[in-house]
Amino acid sequence: MTGPGPPSKNAAVSLREVTRETLRSVLSLRVAPDQEGFVAPNPVSIAEAHFYPDNAWFRAIYASETPVGFLMLHDDPAKPAYHLWRFMIDHRFQRMGFGRRALAVLFEHVRTRPGATELTLSHGPGEGNPGPFYARLGFEYTGEVEDGERVMRIGLE
């Protein structure tokens, strides 16, 4: 990863398109080893997104000029349904507030989409799952289970 060095905790967070120039740095982002079972690697997510071009909206998460994470939204304005399909912050940049701030930016984006009233996500079971993180942001369990994962939602009104 090239750039000016690690970002400070209060660096501005933005969501940016993954480009030919930034692809390698986004592909190199990794969660901690004990988190690998909870999210697909970025190369898999980006490959999947290219097979669902009408519904996959993906962005790199930047703190200042440093890529620190990745997210992918299932965006289906025809239903309308908006689902956080993938979300990760590189292990080197966790616990710095970047994930929370990136999701705030995502919430603002989803609010601009047709008929958007909520955002859903799902996560797998197990020690260290991201459920408590999402709950602190206001997500609540719906009681639904999809593909063995517990579904959470947050209202965006």
XYZ file of C-alpha atoms in Angstrom:
157
model
C 0.000 0.000 0.000
C 1.421 3.350 -0.969
C 0.476 6.692 0.472
C 1.278 9.176 3.183
C 1.246 6.647 6.023
C -1.419 5.445 8.434
C -4.416 7.731 8.896
C -5.202 9.356 12.216
C -8.318 8.280 14.132
C -10.110 11.487 13.172
C -9.321 11.252 9.448
C -12.226 11.985 7.121
C -13.978 8.805 5.974
C -15.319 8.441 2.447
C -16.613 5.760 0.119
C -14.859 5.674 -3.249
C -15.197 3.704 -6.423
C -12.657 0.927 -6.869
C -10.627 1.781 -9.962
C -7.891 0.128 -11.964
C -5.429 2.288 -10.016
C -6.786 1.389 -6.574
C -7.753 -2.239 -7.146
C -4.567 -3.818 -5.771
C -4.673 -1.835 -2.533
C -8.330 -2.804 -1.977
C -7.616 -6.459 -2.765
C -4.827 -6.479 -0.176
C -7.089 -5.427 2.723
C -7.683 -8.235 5.240
C -9.651 -8.771 8.419
C -7.992 -10.403 11.434
C -7.552 -14.186 11.136
C -10.288 -14.864 13.708
C -12.738 -12.776 11.631
C -12.135 -14.510 8.293
C -15.138 -16.808 8.721
C -17.514 -13.841 8.926
C -16.819 -12.060 5.621
C -15.643 -13.102 2.175
C -12.275 -11.773 1.015
C -12.434 -8.632 -1.119
C -11.326 -10.417 -4.327
C -14.351 -12.739 -3.997
C -16.711 -9.825 -3.295
C -15.499 -7.804 -6.275
C -15.752 -10.836 -8.564
C -19.316 -11.500 -7.376
C -20.240 -7.855 -7.897
C -19.296 -8.107 -11.548
C -21.794 -10.948 -11.989
C -24.596 -8.869 -10.407
C -24.023 -5.470 -12.034
C -27.675 -4.413 -11.661
C -27.769 -4.965 -7.909
C -24.227 -4.811 -6.505
C -22.933 -1.396 -5.503
C -19.456 -1.599 -3.981
C -16.972 0.926 -2.684
C -13.619 1.107 -0.971
C -13.651 2.773 2.436
C -11.010 5.474 2.773
C -9.710 7.282 5.827
C -8.180 10.411 4.370
C -6.204 9.030 1.392
C -5.689 5.516 2.791
C -7.925 2.594 1.819
C -9.003 0.965 5.098
C -11.980 -1.203 4.153
C -14.594 -2.331 1.690
C -18.361 -2.559 1.537
C -20.902 -3.883 -0.913
C -24.587 -3.097 -1.000
C -27.299 -5.198 -2.618
C -29.324 -2.390 -4.161
C -32.667 -3.356 -5.693
C -34.821 -0.249 -6.195
C -37.460 -2.350 -7.997
C -38.513 -3.975 -4.680
C -37.072 -1.672 -2.991
C -34.619 -3.600 -0.848
C -31.209 -2.527 0.398
C -28.945 -5.051 2.087
C -25.395 -4.618 3.354
C -23.936 -7.583 1.509
C -20.288 -7.181 2.558
C -18.502 -4.975 5.048
C -14.948 -5.137 6.295
C -12.295 -2.953 7.865
C -8.685 -4.066 7.516
C -7.314 -5.490 10.777
C -4.724 -2.691 10.965
C -7.447 -0.027 11.058
C -10.072 -1.570 13.319
C -11.127 0.148 16.550
C -10.392 3.567 15.079
C -14.019 4.527 14.328
C -13.662 4.106 10.558
C -16.269 1.340 10.317
C -18.887 3.289 12.247
C -18.263 6.412 10.180
C -18.265 4.476 6.895
C -21.675 3.039 7.746
C -22.981 6.534 8.512
C -21.913 7.548 4.986
C -23.583 4.417 3.610
C -26.828 5.226 5.465
C -26.862 8.651 3.784
C -26.326 7.011 0.386
C -29.126 4.482 0.923
C -31.514 7.261 1.991
C -31.121 8.699 -1.544
C -32.289 5.449 -3.154
C -35.913 4.942 -4.292
C -38.218 3.872 -1.472
C -35.414 3.294 1.004
C -36.813 3.015 4.509
C -34.456 0.431 5.995
C -31.145 -1.312 5.545
C -30.720 -4.976 6.374
C -27.695 -7.190 6.887
C -26.995 -10.677 8.091
C -24.147 -12.303 9.947
C -23.108 -15.807 10.834
C -23.049 -17.295 14.305
C -19.973 -17.823 16.391
C -17.597 -16.276 18.859
C -16.507 -12.823 17.730
C -19.374 -12.291 15.269
C -20.109 -8.657 14.342
C -23.629 -8.581 15.838
C -22.681 -6.464 18.885
C -20.954 -3.891 16.641
C -24.058 -3.548 14.471
C -26.349 -3.415 17.523
C -24.346 -0.466 18.911
C -25.129 1.358 15.652
C -28.869 0.775 16.057
C -29.418 -2.426 14.068
C -31.941 -4.817 15.602
C -32.505 -8.516 15.028
C -35.583 -9.294 12.947
C -35.941 -12.908 14.079
C -35.302 -14.078 10.509
C -32.497 -16.426 9.511
C -31.209 -16.519 5.918
C -28.723 -19.185 4.843
C -27.870 -19.820 8.497
C -27.230 -16.129 9.195
C -29.206 -13.918 11.600
C -30.837 -10.919 9.918
C -30.646 -7.411 11.373
C -32.287 -4.173 10.221
C -32.075 -0.465 10.863
C -34.712 2.104 9.960
C -33.522 4.989 7.797
C -36.431 7.410 8.126
